Coordinates of C-alpha atoms in Angstrom, one line a residue:
X1 CA 183.0 55.5 -35.3
X2 CA 186.4 55.5 -33.0
X3 CA 189.1 55.4 -34.9
X4 CA 191.3 52.7 -34.0
X5 CA 194.1 54.5 -32.6
X6 CA 194.8 52.6 -29.7
X7 CA 194.2 52.9 -26.3
X8 CA 191.4 55.8 -26.0
X9 CA 192.9 57.2 -22.9
X10 CA 196.4 57.6 -24.4
X11 CA 194.9 59.3 -27.2
X12 CA 193.0 61.3 -24.8
X13 CA 195.8 62.9 -23.8
X14 CA 197.1 63.3 -27.1
X15 CA 194.5 65.2 -28.1
X16 CA 194.1 67.3 -25.7
X17 CA 197.7 68.2 -24.6
X18 CA 199.6 71.4 -25.2
X19 CA 200.7 70.9 -29.2
X20 CA 197.8 68.7 -29.3
X21 CA 195.3 68.5 -32.3
X22 CA 193.2 70.7 -30.3
X23 CA 195.7 73.6 -29.6
X24 CA 197.0 73.8 -33.6
X25 CA 193.6 73.4 -35.1
X26 CA 191.2 75.2 -32.8
X27 CA 192.0 79.3 -32.5
X28 CA 192.3 80.5 -29.0
X29 CA 192.5 76.5 -27.7
X30 CA 194.5 76.3 -24.4
X31 CA 195.3 72.9 -22.6
X32 CA 193.2 72.7 -18.7
X33 CA 193.5 70.1 -16.4
X34 CA 190.0 70.3 -15.0
X35 CA 189.1 69.5 -19.3
X36 CA 191.4 66.7 -19.2
X37 CA 190.3 65.4 -15.9
X38 CA 186.6 65.7 -17.3
X39 CA 187.5 64.2 -20.3
X40 CA 188.6 60.9 -18.6
X41 CA 185.9 60.7 -16.4
X42 CA 183.4 60.9 -19.3
X43 CA 185.5 58.2 -21.2
X44 CA 185.2 55.8 -18.3
X45 CA 181.1 56.1 -17.9
X46 CA 181.0 55.3 -21.5
X47 CA 183.5 52.4 -21.4
X48 CA 181.8 51.2 -18.3
X49 CA 178.1 52.0 -18.6
X50 CA 176.0 53.5 -15.4
X51 CA 175.4 57.2 -14.7
X52 CA 177.8 60.0 -14.2
X53 CA 176.9 63.4 -13.0
X54 CA 179.7 66.4 -14.2
X55 CA 179.6 70.0 -13.1
X56 CA 181.9 72.0 -14.9
X57 CA 182.6 75.5 -13.7
X58 CA 182.6 78.1 -16.6
X59 CA 185.7 77.6 -18.9
X60 CA 186.2 74.3 -18.0
X61 CA 185.4 73.8 -21.9
X62 CA 182.7 70.9 -21.1
X63 CA 181.8 70.7 -24.4
X64 CA 185.3 69.5 -26.2
X65 CA 185.3 67.4 -22.5
X66 CA 182.7 65.1 -23.4
X67 CA 182.9 65.7 -27.2
X68 CA 186.2 64.2 -27.9
X69 CA 185.6 60.7 -25.5
X70 CA 181.9 60.6 -27.2
X71 CA 184.0 60.7 -30.5
X72 CA 187.0 58.3 -29.3
X73 CA 184.8 55.7 -27.4
X74 CA 182.9 54.0 -31.0
X75 CA 179.6 53.5 -30.9
X76 CA 175.9 55.9 -31.5
X77 CA 176.2 58.7 -29.4
X78 CA 172.9 61.2 -28.9
X79 CA 174.0 64.4 -27.0
X80 CA 170.7 66.5 -25.9
X81 CA 171.4 70.3 -24.8
X82 CA 169.4 72.8 -23.2
X83 CA 167.9 75.3 -25.9
X84 CA 167.5 74.7 -29.4
X85 CA 170.3 78.1 -29.3
X86 CA 172.9 75.9 -27.7
X87 CA 171.8 73.1 -29.9
X88 CA 172.5 74.7 -33.2
X89 CA 176.0 75.9 -32.0
X90 CA 176.9 72.7 -31.0
X91 CA 176.4 71.2 -34.6
X92 CA 177.6 74.2 -36.1
X93 CA 180.6 75.1 -34.2
X94 CA 181.8 72.8 -31.4
X95 CA 181.2 69.6 -33.0
X96 CA 183.2 70.3 -36.5
X97 CA 186.0 71.9 -34.6
X98 CA 186.4 68.3 -32.6
X99 CA 185.7 66.3 -35.7
X100 CA 188.3 68.4 -37.9
X101 CA 190.6 68.1 -34.9
X102 CA 190.6 64.4 -34.5
X103 CA 190.3 63.7 -38.4
X104 CA 187.6 62.0 -37.5
X105 CA 184.9 60.2 -40.2
X106 CA 182.3 59.6 -37.8
X107 CA 178.7 60.9 -39.1
X108 CA 176.6 63.5 -37.5
X109 CA 173.3 64.8 -37.4
X110 CA 171.1 67.4 -36.0
X111 CA 167.4 66.7 -35.3
X112 CA 164.6 69.3 -33.9
X113 CA 160.9 68.5 -32.9
X114 CA 158.4 68.2 -35.8
X115 CA 157.2 72.4 -35.4
X116 CA 160.8 73.2 -36.2
X117 CA 160.6 72.3 -39.9
X118 CA 158.7 73.3 -42.7
X119 CA 155.5 71.0 -43.6
X120 CA 154.7 71.0 -47.6
X121 CA 151.3 69.7 -47.3
X122 CA 150.1 72.4 -44.7
X123 CA 152.1 75.1 -46.7
X124 CA 150.6 73.5 -49.8
X125 CA 147.0 73.9 -47.5
X126 CA 147.6 77.3 -46.2
X127 CA 148.6 78.6 -49.7
X128 CA 145.2 77.4 -51.5
X129 CA 143.1 78.1 -48.7
X130 CA 144.3 80.2 -45.2
X131 CA 142.9 83.4 -44.6
X132 CA 146.2 85.3 -43.6
X133 CA 145.5 88.1 -41.0
X134 CA 148.1 90.5 -42.4
X135 CA 149.7 91.8 -45.5
X136 CA 153.0 91.4 -43.4
X137 CA 151.8 87.3 -42.7
X138 CA 151.2 87.0 -46.7
X139 CA 154.3 88.2 -48.0
X140 CA 156.0 86.5 -45.3
X141 CA 154.4 83.2 -46.7
X142 CA 155.7 83.8 -49.8
X143 CA 159.3 84.5 -48.4
X144 CA 158.4 80.7 -47.1
X145 CA 157.5 79.2 -49.8
X146 CA 160.4 80.4 -51.8
X147 CA 162.7 78.4 -48.9
X148 CA 160.7 75.8 -49.0
X149 CA 161.5 75.5 -52.9
X150 CA 165.6 75.6 -52.4
X151 CA 166.1 74.2 -48.5
X152 CA 167.6 70.8 -47.9
X153 CA 167.1 70.6 -44.6
X154 CA 163.8 72.5 -44.4
X155 CA 164.9 73.9 -40.7
X156 CA 163.3 77.1 -40.3
X157 CA 166.0 78.5 -38.8
X158 CA 167.7 79.1 -41.9
X159 CA 165.1 81.2 -42.7
X160 CA 166.2 84.5 -40.6
X161 CA 163.9 86.9 -42.8
X162 CA 161.0 85.4 -40.7
X163 CA 161.0 85.9 -37.3
X164 CA 160.8 82.8 -34.8
X165 CA 157.2 84.1 -33.6
X166 CA 155.7 84.9 -36.8
X167 CA 152.3 83.8 -36.7
X168 CA 152.5 82.5 -40.2
X169 CA 154.7 79.9 -39.4
X170 CA 151.8 77.9 -38.0
X171 CA 150.7 77.9 -41.3
X172 CA 153.8 76.6 -42.8
X173 CA 154.9 73.8 -39.8
X174 CA 153.4 70.6 -38.1
X175 CA 152.6 69.8 -34.7
X176 CA 152.5 65.9 -33.5
X177 CA 148.9 66.8 -33.2
X178 CA 148.2 68.0 -36.8
X179 CA 150.9 66.0 -38.8
X180 CA 149.3 63.4 -40.9
X181 CA 152.3 61.3 -40.6
X182 CA 152.6 57.9 -42.8
X183 CA 149.1 59.4 -44.5
X184 CA 150.1 62.7 -45.9
X185 CA 150.3 63.1 -49.9
X186 CA 154.0 64.9 -49.3
X187 CA 155.5 62.0 -46.9
X188 CA 158.2 61.2 -49.2
X189 CA 159.6 64.5 -49.3
X190 CA 159.2 65.3 -45.7
X191 CA 161.4 67.4 -44.2
X192 CA 161.1 66.1 -41.0
X193 CA 161.5 62.1 -41.9
X194 CA 164.6 63.0 -43.6
X195 CA 166.0 64.4 -40.3
X196 CA 165.1 61.4 -38.6
X197 CA 166.4 59.2 -41.6
X198 CA 169.7 61.1 -41.1
X199 CA 169.6 60.6 -37.1
X200 CA 169.4 56.7 -37.6
X201 CA 172.2 56.3 -40.1
X202 CA 174.5 58.8 -37.9
X203 CA 176.6 58.1 -35.4
X204 CA 176.4 60.7 -33.4
X205 CA 173.2 63.1 -32.6
X206 CA 172.8 66.3 -31.5
X207 CA 169.0 67.1 -30.3
X208 CA 167.3 69.2 -27.4
X209 CA 166.1 68.2 -24.0
X210 CA 162.0 69.3 -25.2
X211 CA 162.5 67.1 -28.1
X212 CA 164.1 64.3 -26.1
X213 CA 161.5 63.9 -23.7
X214 CA 158.5 65.2 -26.1
X215 CA 159.4 61.9 -27.9
X216 CA 160.3 59.4 -24.9
X217 CA 157.5 60.6 -22.7
X218 CA 154.5 60.4 -25.9
X219 CA 156.4 57.5 -27.5
X220 CA 156.7 59.4 -30.6
X221 CA 158.7 58.4 -34.0
X222 CA 162.4 60.1 -33.6
X223 CA 164.3 59.4 -30.2
X224 CA 162.2 56.7 -29.3
X225 CA 163.9 55.2 -32.6
X226 CA 167.1 56.3 -31.3
X227 CA 167.4 55.0 -28.0
X228 CA 167.6 51.4 -28.9
X229 CA 170.5 51.7 -30.7
X230 CA 172.2 54.1 -28.5
X231 CA 175.4 53.5 -26.6
X232 CA 175.0 56.7 -24.9
X233 CA 173.1 59.2 -23.8
X234 CA 174.8 62.9 -22.9
X235 CA 172.7 65.8 -21.3
X236 CA 174.2 69.3 -21.1
X237 CA 173.1 72.2 -19.6
X238 CA 171.5 69.0 -17.4
X239 CA 170.0 71.5 -15.0
X240 CA 167.1 71.9 -16.7
X241 CA 165.9 68.5 -17.1
X242 CA 163.9 67.7 -14.0
X243 CA 161.5 70.9 -14.8
X244 CA 161.4 70.1 -18.4
X245 CA 160.5 66.1 -17.5
X246 CA 157.8 67.3 -15.2
X247 CA 156.5 69.2 -18.3
X248 CA 156.7 66.5 -20.9
X249 CA 156.0 63.3 -18.1
X250 CA 152.9 65.3 -17.6
X251 CA 149.8 66.1 -20.1
X252 CA 148.6 69.4 -21.7
X253 CA 146.3 70.7 -23.6
X254 CA 145.8 74.3 -24.9
X255 CA 143.4 77.1 -26.0
X256 CA 145.4 77.4 -29.1
X257 CA 145.6 74.0 -29.9
X258 CA 141.4 73.9 -29.9
X259 CA 141.5 76.9 -32.3
X260 CA 143.6 75.3 -34.6
X261 CA 141.7 72.1 -34.6
X262 CA 138.6 74.1 -35.6
X263 CA 140.5 76.3 -38.4
X264 CA 141.9 72.8 -39.6
X265 CA 138.5 71.1 -40.0
X266 CA 137.1 74.1 -41.7
X267 CA 140.3 74.1 -44.0
X268 CA 139.7 70.2 -44.3
X269 CA 136.6 70.1 -45.1
X270 CA 136.4 72.6 -47.7
X271 CA 139.6 70.7 -49.1
X272 CA 137.8 67.4 -48.9
X273 CA 135.3 68.9 -51.9
X274 CA 132.0 69.2 -49.6
X275 CA 130.9 71.6 -46.9
X276 CA 128.9 69.9 -44.1
X277 CA 127.3 73.3 -42.6
X278 CA 126.5 71.3 -39.5
X279 CA 130.1 70.4 -38.8
X280 CA 131.1 73.7 -39.8
X281 CA 128.8 75.3 -36.7
X282 CA 130.1 73.0 -34.5
X283 CA 134.0 74.4 -35.6
X284 CA 132.9 77.4 -35.1
X285 CA 131.3 76.9 -31.8
X286 CA 134.7 75.2 -30.9
X287 CA 136.7 78.0 -31.5
X288 CA 134.6 80.8 -29.6
X289 CA 134.4 78.7 -26.4
X290 CA 138.1 78.1 -26.4
X291 CA 138.4 81.8 -26.9
X292 CA 135.7 82.7 -24.5
X293 CA 137.7 80.3 -21.8
X294 CA 140.9 82.9 -22.0
X295 CA 138.6 85.5 -21.7
X296 CA 137.8 84.4 -17.9
X297 CA 141.2 85.6 -16.5
X298 CA 142.0 89.1 -16.5
X299 CA 145.7 88.3 -15.6
X300 CA 148.2 86.2 -17.2
X301 CA 150.2 83.9 -14.5
X302 CA 149.8 80.2 -13.1
X303 CA 146.6 79.3 -11.3
X304 CA 145.9 75.7 -9.2
X305 CA 143.1 74.4 -10.3
X306 CA 140.5 74.8 -7.8
X307 CA 141.6 78.6 -8.1
X308 CA 141.5 79.0 -11.5
X309 CA 137.9 77.3 -10.9
X310 CA 136.4 80.6 -9.2
X311 CA 137.8 82.9 -11.8
X312 CA 134.7 84.5 -13.4
X313 CA 132.9 81.9 -15.6
X314 CA 135.5 80.0 -15.6
X315 CA 133.7 76.3 -14.7
X316 CA 130.9 77.6 -16.5
X317 CA 133.0 78.0 -20.0
X318 CA 135.0 74.6 -19.2
X319 CA 131.5 72.9 -19.1
X320 CA 130.8 74.9 -22.5
X321 CA 134.2 74.0 -23.9
X322 CA 133.8 70.4 -23.4
X323 CA 130.3 70.3 -24.9
X324 CA 131.3 72.2 -27.7
X325 CA 134.3 70.0 -28.4
X326 CA 131.9 66.5 -28.1
X327 CA 129.9 68.3 -30.8
X328 CA 132.5 68.3 -32.6
X329 CA 134.2 64.8 -32.3
X330 CA 131.4 62.7 -33.6
X331 CA 130.2 64.1 -36.5
X332 CA 133.9 64.8 -37.6
X333 CA 134.4 60.9 -36.5
X334 CA 131.5 60.4 -39.3
X335 CA 133.2 62.3 -41.8
X336 CA 136.7 61.0 -40.9
X337 CA 136.9 58.7 -44.3
X338 CA 136.4 61.2 -46.7
X339 CA 140.7 62.4 -46.5
X340 CA 143.2 61.9 -44.2
X341 CA 143.2 65.7 -43.0
X342 CA 139.5 64.9 -42.0
X343 CA 140.8 61.6 -40.0
X344 CA 143.7 63.5 -38.7
X345 CA 141.1 66.4 -37.1
X346 CA 138.9 63.3 -35.8
X347 CA 141.7 61.8 -34.0
X348 CA 142.5 65.0 -32.4
X349 CA 138.9 66.0 -31.2
X350 CA 139.0 62.6 -29.5
X351 CA 142.1 63.3 -28.2
X352 CA 141.5 66.4 -26.8
X353 CA 137.8 65.5 -25.5
X354 CA 139.7 62.6 -23.7
X355 CA 142.1 64.7 -21.9
X356 CA 139.8 67.6 -21.0
X357 CA 137.6 65.0 -18.9
X358 CA 141.0 63.8 -17.4
X359 CA 141.9 67.4 -16.2
X360 CA 138.7 68.1 -14.9
X361 CA 138.4 64.6 -12.9
X362 CA 139.8 63.9 -9.4
X363 CA 143.7 63.5 -9.4
X364 CA 145.6 61.5 -7.2
X365 CA 148.1 62.8 -4.9
X366 CA 151.2 62.5 -6.9
X367 CA 150.0 65.0 -9.7
X368 CA 148.7 68.5 -9.4
X369 CA 146.5 70.1 -11.8
X370 CA 146.6 73.8 -13.1
X371 CA 146.0 76.6 -15.6
X372 CA 148.7 79.1 -17.1
X373 CA 147.3 81.9 -18.6
X374 CA 149.1 83.8 -22.0
X375 CA 148.3 87.3 -23.7
X376 CA 145.6 85.2 -26.2
X377 CA 145.9 81.8 -24.7
X378 CA 146.1 79.2 -22.0
X379 CA 147.2 76.0 -21.4
X380 CA 145.5 73.0 -18.7
X381 CA 148.1 70.6 -17.2
X382 CA 148.1 67.4 -15.5
X383 CA 151.6 67.8 -14.1
X384 CA 153.2 64.8 -11.8
X385 CA 154.8 66.3 -9.2
X386 CA 158.6 64.3 -9.0
X387 CA 159.3 62.7 -12.4
X388 CA 161.7 60.8 -10.6
X389 CA 160.0 57.3 -10.8
X390 CA 159.6 58.1 -14.8
X391 CA 162.5 58.6 -15.6
X392 CA 164.2 56.4 -14.0
X393 CA 162.0 53.7 -16.0
X394 CA 163.2 55.5 -19.0
X395 CA 166.4 54.6 -18.1
X396 CA 165.8 51.1 -16.6
X397 CA 164.7 50.2 -20.3
X398 CA 167.6 51.8 -22.3
X399 CA 170.6 50.3 -20.1
X400 CA 173.9 52.6 -21.4
X401 CA 176.1 54.6 -20.0
X402 CA 174.1 58.2 -19.4
X403 CA 176.0 61.3 -18.6
X404 CA 174.6 64.6 -17.2
X405 CA 176.8 67.7 -17.2
X406 CA 176.1 71.7 -16.6
X407 CA 177.7 74.6 -14.4
X408 CA 175.2 74.2 -11.9
X409 CA 174.1 71.2 -10.5
X410 CA 175.1 71.0 -7.0
X411 CA 174.5 73.0 -4.2
X412 CA 177.6 73.8 -1.9
X413 CA 179.4 70.5 -2.9
X414 CA 176.5 68.6 -2.7
X415 CA 174.5 67.0 -5.9
X416 CA 171.4 65.0 -3.9
X417 CA 169.1 67.8 -5.1
X418 CA 169.7 67.0 -8.6
X419 CA 170.4 63.3 -8.2
X420 CA 166.9 63.2 -6.4
X421 CA 165.2 65.5 -9.2
X422 CA 165.6 62.5 -12.0
X423 CA 165.9 59.3 -9.4
X424 CA 169.4 58.8 -10.0
X425 CA 170.6 58.6 -6.1
X426 CA 173.2 56.2 -7.3
X427 CA 175.0 58.3 -10.2
X428 CA 178.7 59.1 -9.4
X429 CA 179.0 62.8 -9.3
X430 CA 182.1 65.2 -9.4
X431 CA 182.8 68.6 -9.7
X432 CA 185.6 71.0 -11.7
X433 CA 185.7 74.4 -10.3
X434 CA 186.6 76.9 -12.9
X435 CA 190.2 77.5 -14.5
X436 CA 189.7 81.4 -13.8
X437 CA 191.1 83.4 -11.1
X438 CA 188.2 84.6 -9.7
X439 CA 189.9 85.8 -6.4
X440 CA 192.0 88.5 -8.6
X441 CA 189.2 88.7 -11.9
X442 CA 186.1 89.4 -9.8
X443 CA 184.6 90.8 -6.4
X444 CA 181.1 89.9 -4.8
X445 CA 179.4 92.9 -3.2
X446 CA 176.1 92.7 -1.1
X447 CA 175.1 96.4 -0.4
X448 CA 174.3 97.7 3.5
X449 CA 171.2 99.4 4.1
X450 CA 168.7 97.4 2.1
X451 CA 165.1 96.8 3.4
X452 CA 165.5 93.4 5.7
X453 CA 162.2 91.6 4.1
X454 CA 163.2 91.5 0.0
X455 CA 159.3 91.8 -0.1
X456 CA 158.9 95.2 1.2
X457 CA 157.2 97.5 -1.4
X458 CA 160.2 99.7 -1.1
X459 CA 163.1 97.1 -2.1
X460 CA 163.3 97.6 -5.8
X461 CA 163.5 101.8 -5.2
X462 CA 166.7 100.5 -2.2
X463 CA 168.2 98.3 -5.2
X464 CA 168.5 101.2 -7.9
X465 CA 170.2 103.3 -5.4
X466 CA 172.4 100.6 -4.3
X467 CA 173.0 100.6 -8.0
X468 CA 173.9 103.9 -8.9
X469 CA 177.4 104.3 -7.3
X470 CA 178.8 100.9 -8.5
X471 CA 177.2 102.1 -12.1
X472 CA 179.0 105.1 -11.7
X473 CA 182.4 103.1 -10.9
X474 CA 182.3 100.8 -13.7
X475 CA 180.9 103.0 -16.0
X476 CA 177.4 101.4 -17.2
X477 CA 178.9 98.4 -18.8
X478 CA 176.4 95.9 -16.6
X479 CA 173.6 93.8 -16.3
X480 CA 170.6 94.2 -13.8
X481 CA 169.2 90.9 -13.7
X482 CA 165.8 90.9 -11.9
X483 CA 163.5 88.1 -10.2
X484 CA 160.3 89.1 -11.5
X485 CA 159.1 91.7 -14.1
X486 CA 157.4 93.9 -12.2
X487 CA 160.7 94.8 -10.5
X488 CA 162.4 95.3 -13.9
X489 CA 159.9 98.0 -14.7
X490 CA 160.1 99.6 -11.3
X491 CA 163.4 99.6 -11.6
X492 CA 163.3 101.0 -15.4
X493 CA 161.1 103.9 -14.4
X494 CA 163.5 105.5 -11.9
X495 CA 166.9 105.1 -14.0
X496 CA 164.6 106.8 -16.6
X497 CA 164.3 109.3 -14.2
X498 CA 167.2 109.6 -12.9
X499 CA 169.2 112.3 -13.0
X500 CA 172.8 112.5 -14.6
X501 CA 171.9 109.1 -15.4
X502 CA 173.5 109.0 -19.5
X503 CA 174.3 105.3 -19.9
X504 CA 172.0 103.3 -22.6
X505 CA 169.9 101.7 -21.3
X506 CA 168.9 98.4 -22.9
X507 CA 165.3 96.6 -21.3
X508 CA 164.4 93.0 -22.0
X509 CA 160.9 93.2 -24.3
X510 CA 162.2 95.9 -26.5
X511 CA 163.7 93.2 -29.0
X512 CA 165.0 89.9 -29.3
X513 CA 167.3 88.6 -26.6
X514 CA 169.8 88.4 -29.5
X515 CA 169.3 92.1 -30.8
X516 CA 169.4 93.5 -27.4
X517 CA 172.9 91.7 -26.8
X518 CA 174.0 93.2 -30.3
X519 CA 173.4 96.0 -29.3
X520 CA 175.3 95.6 -25.8
X521 CA 178.0 94.7 -26.7
X522 CA 178.7 97.3 -29.9
X523 CA 177.5 100.0 -27.3
X524 CA 180.1 99.0 -24.8
X525 CA 178.7 101.1 -21.8
X526 CA 174.9 99.9 -21.6
X527 CA 173.0 99.0 -18.9
X528 CA 170.7 96.3 -19.7
X529 CA 167.7 95.4 -17.8
X530 CA 166.7 91.9 -17.5
X531 CA 164.7 88.9 -16.1
X532 CA 164.2 84.8 -16.2
X533 CA 165.5 84.7 -20.1
X534 CA 168.9 86.3 -19.0
X535 CA 169.9 84.5 -16.4
X536 CA 171.7 81.7 -18.9
X537 CA 172.7 81.2 -22.0
X538 CA 174.3 84.5 -22.2
X539 CA 177.6 84.9 -23.3
X540 CA 179.1 88.5 -22.7
X541 CA 182.9 88.5 -23.1
X542 CA 185.3 91.1 -22.6
X543 CA 185.0 95.0 -20.9
X544 CA 181.2 95.7 -22.0
X545 CA 180.2 93.3 -19.2
X546 CA 182.0 94.6 -16.0
X547 CA 178.7 94.2 -13.4
X548 CA 176.1 91.6 -12.6
X549 CA 173.5 93.3 -10.4
X550 CA 170.6 90.5 -9.1
X551 CA 168.1 92.2 -6.6
X552 CA 167.4 88.9 -4.5
X553 CA 167.6 85.3 -4.4
X554 CA 165.8 84.0 -6.6
X555 CA 163.1 81.8 -4.5
X556 CA 160.2 80.5 -6.6
X557 CA 157.0 82.2 -5.9
X558 CA 155.4 80.0 -3.1
X559 CA 151.6 80.2 -4.9
X560 CA 153.4 78.6 -8.1
X561 CA 151.0 75.5 -8.0
X562 CA 153.3 72.7 -9.1
X563 CA 155.5 74.2 -6.4
X564 CA 153.0 74.7 -3.9
X565 CA 151.8 71.1 -4.2
X566 CA 155.2 69.6 -3.9
X567 CA 155.4 71.4 -0.7
X568 CA 152.3 70.3 0.9
X569 CA 153.3 66.7 -0.5
X570 CA 156.9 67.0 1.3
X571 CA 155.4 68.6 4.5
X572 CA 152.9 65.3 4.8
X573 CA 156.0 62.7 4.4
X574 CA 157.8 64.6 6.8
X575 CA 160.2 66.2 5.0
X576 CA 162.0 69.9 4.8
X577 CA 160.0 71.5 1.6
X578 CA 162.8 74.6 2.4
X579 CA 166.0 72.8 2.2
X580 CA 164.9 69.9 -0.2
X581 CA 163.6 72.0 -2.7
X582 CA 163.0 75.5 -2.3
X583 CA 166.8 76.3 -1.3
X584 CA 168.4 74.2 -3.6
X585 CA 166.2 75.5 -6.5
X586 CA 167.4 78.8 -6.0
X587 CA 171.2 78.5 -5.0
X588 CA 171.3 76.8 -9.0
X589 CA 169.6 79.6 -10.9
X590 CA 171.8 82.0 -8.5
X591 CA 174.6 80.2 -9.6
X592 CA 173.5 80.6 -13.6
X593 CA 172.7 83.9 -13.4
X594 CA 176.2 85.0 -11.4
X595 CA 177.9 82.7 -14.4
X596 CA 176.9 85.5 -16.9
X597 CA 180.0 87.5 -15.1
X598 CA 183.1 85.9 -15.7
X599 CA 183.0 84.3 -18.9
X600 CA 187.1 84.4 -20.2
X601 CA 190.3 84.1 -18.3
X602 CA 190.6 88.5 -18.9
X603 CA 187.6 89.6 -17.8
X604 CA 186.9 91.5 -14.6
X605 CA 183.9 92.7 -12.9
X606 CA 182.1 92.8 -9.7
X607 CA 179.1 90.5 -9.0
X608 CA 176.0 92.6 -6.8
X609 CA 173.9 90.8 -5.1
X610 CA 171.9 92.9 -3.3
X611 CA 169.8 90.5 -0.7
X612 CA 170.1 91.1 2.8
X613 CA 169.3 87.3 3.8
X614 CA 172.9 86.2 2.4
X615 CA 174.2 87.6 5.6
X616 CA 171.1 87.8 8.1
X617 CA 170.2 84.5 7.3
X618 CA 171.7 80.8 8.5
X619 CA 171.3 79.8 4.8
X620 CA 172.8 82.3 3.6
X621 CA 176.9 80.8 4.4
X622 CA 175.4 78.0 2.0
X623 CA 174.2 80.2 -1.1
X624 CA 177.6 82.6 -0.8
X625 CA 179.5 78.5 -0.6
X626 CA 177.7 77.7 -3.9
X627 CA 179.4 80.6 -5.5
X628 CA 183.0 81.1 -7.5
X629 CA 185.8 81.9 -4.6
X630 CA 185.7 85.8 -5.4
X631 CA 187.0 87.7 -2.7
X632 CA 183.3 88.9 -0.9
X633 CA 183.2 92.5 0.9
X634 CA 180.3 94.8 2.1
X635 CA 182.1 98.3 1.1
X636 CA 181.1 100.2 -1.7
X637 CA 184.8 101.9 -1.4
X638 CA 186.1 98.5 -2.7
X639 CA 184.1 98.5 -5.6
X640 CA 185.8 101.8 -6.7
X641 CA 188.7 100.7 -5.6
X642 CA 188.2 97.6 -7.7
X643 CA 187.0 99.5 -10.9
X644 CA 190.5 101.6 -10.2
X645 CA 192.4 99.0 -10.6
X646 CA 194.1 99.0 -6.8
X647 CA 191.5 96.3 -5.9
X648 CA 192.7 93.9 -8.6

């Protein structure tokens, strides 16, 4: 894969130099010392192997800083990103730019999880058998059929006319549970297999964290096939890894999976050319039992296992669900030989029954059982408290260079939290501050007069009152980011009723994130209210965004079942849960939210952190030191002066 131009380090300097290939071929490119230093560190890691943790502040250009050495060093590389959106951006925009600048002949491939590709078998079944809920679903299914006839990749992201969350996609895609694998009659034309073959033949493969861990943890085909021949794994947006690893090294069964199993059983029975009234009744009972379990929980959210069992008829409903699953499993096994589809349903029923039994059993101290309730479904989980040992084992099984990078990995200058979470305590770590001039471009403002306790019922009202004069000074152009949806809704109510508040108001939930961001940029003076999904992965450059307000430090709720179990376990071991887990997690998330403000060297803006604990608590100094080096103030007059121009 390397281009054979001699010493890779000299070539690296040439590529990043003023007037070099990147400067001449990439519009807007500017050489940055931090970027070249990071690229040299990555190149060294690729040549020597081992693990390297890198934090690069906003504007460093970390994507180019790892792609260039990855292409120059040679060998097979896997790059894993935090989200599918970033994955597409990397593959469609950043990687082609670097390959062109290097005149690289390397072959790249994009690989996503199975559910992102059309399944021709399930699409054919849906056309013949599915009873779609609405006319809109039927129309969308026809769109998908036309797309399937012409697409080479089968990637559903290429069909923008059908929304990503449209229910009809479940009829046109497969999951690990319902995929027939090599027994599928459409196997030769399978888009998933085509994508995997391309990935096996490529020099550089772009994946995402969910796919990486789902395949590695479940020993699925895909990443598990790629790893043995791979020289390097690079994780971008690596701050998401501990949570993703925890999810995938655990086990989950959902009511939606069981409803789908019941529906697929009925479809496969009809397709196999003969009904089985007893099996049909068993499938109907399973579907009802799965839906009844969801009805035990009046509110969405997360519950510890013991807490969940005390809700309504939950314990009885779980017993009924287990019985219904067993009643379907045995007769399904007897029918399995009739078709590949029924055989797959029989395997799914057996796996789900075993997992449901495991979740209901008494577990060890190193894992936690819990339930997550959604609008129409719920998930039952067994989750490891610390995924470090499991992840370290994966790394030991596959010796190579492992590079972890993000804008937010350290608390202050300390990487120990991130390294401990993944079991990579021996990994070298380096950090580069942003090349942006935060002292000139930004101001950190912490308002006075807020309730001392952020849990005070009057707190959100006080935050909105503190925000109003800032918004008046900035002329809108703001993100107001909240740590809870309840606070977001309250702030929305207050701003709607505020006399004289005439800035366009955009609220999370009133459209997709991408739609809201398009409107925000176009309006130019809007105020956008967001919660979790707007804290990271959002890039608004220029004057449209001049204020980012964060209502309080984003400590995870202590009643979160996984966090609560980790806190209890750490206490029993004599550790300090606040300093070892709660504070580091809050700081890293805060850095993500704050990172929305300055996205370009010409941006200017005010970061408003409303939490009085920043000054009242001893840990406030650690929090403030973890933020970019901007001027700090508690005076509203400084904010007004900043926007008037005299505070620059």
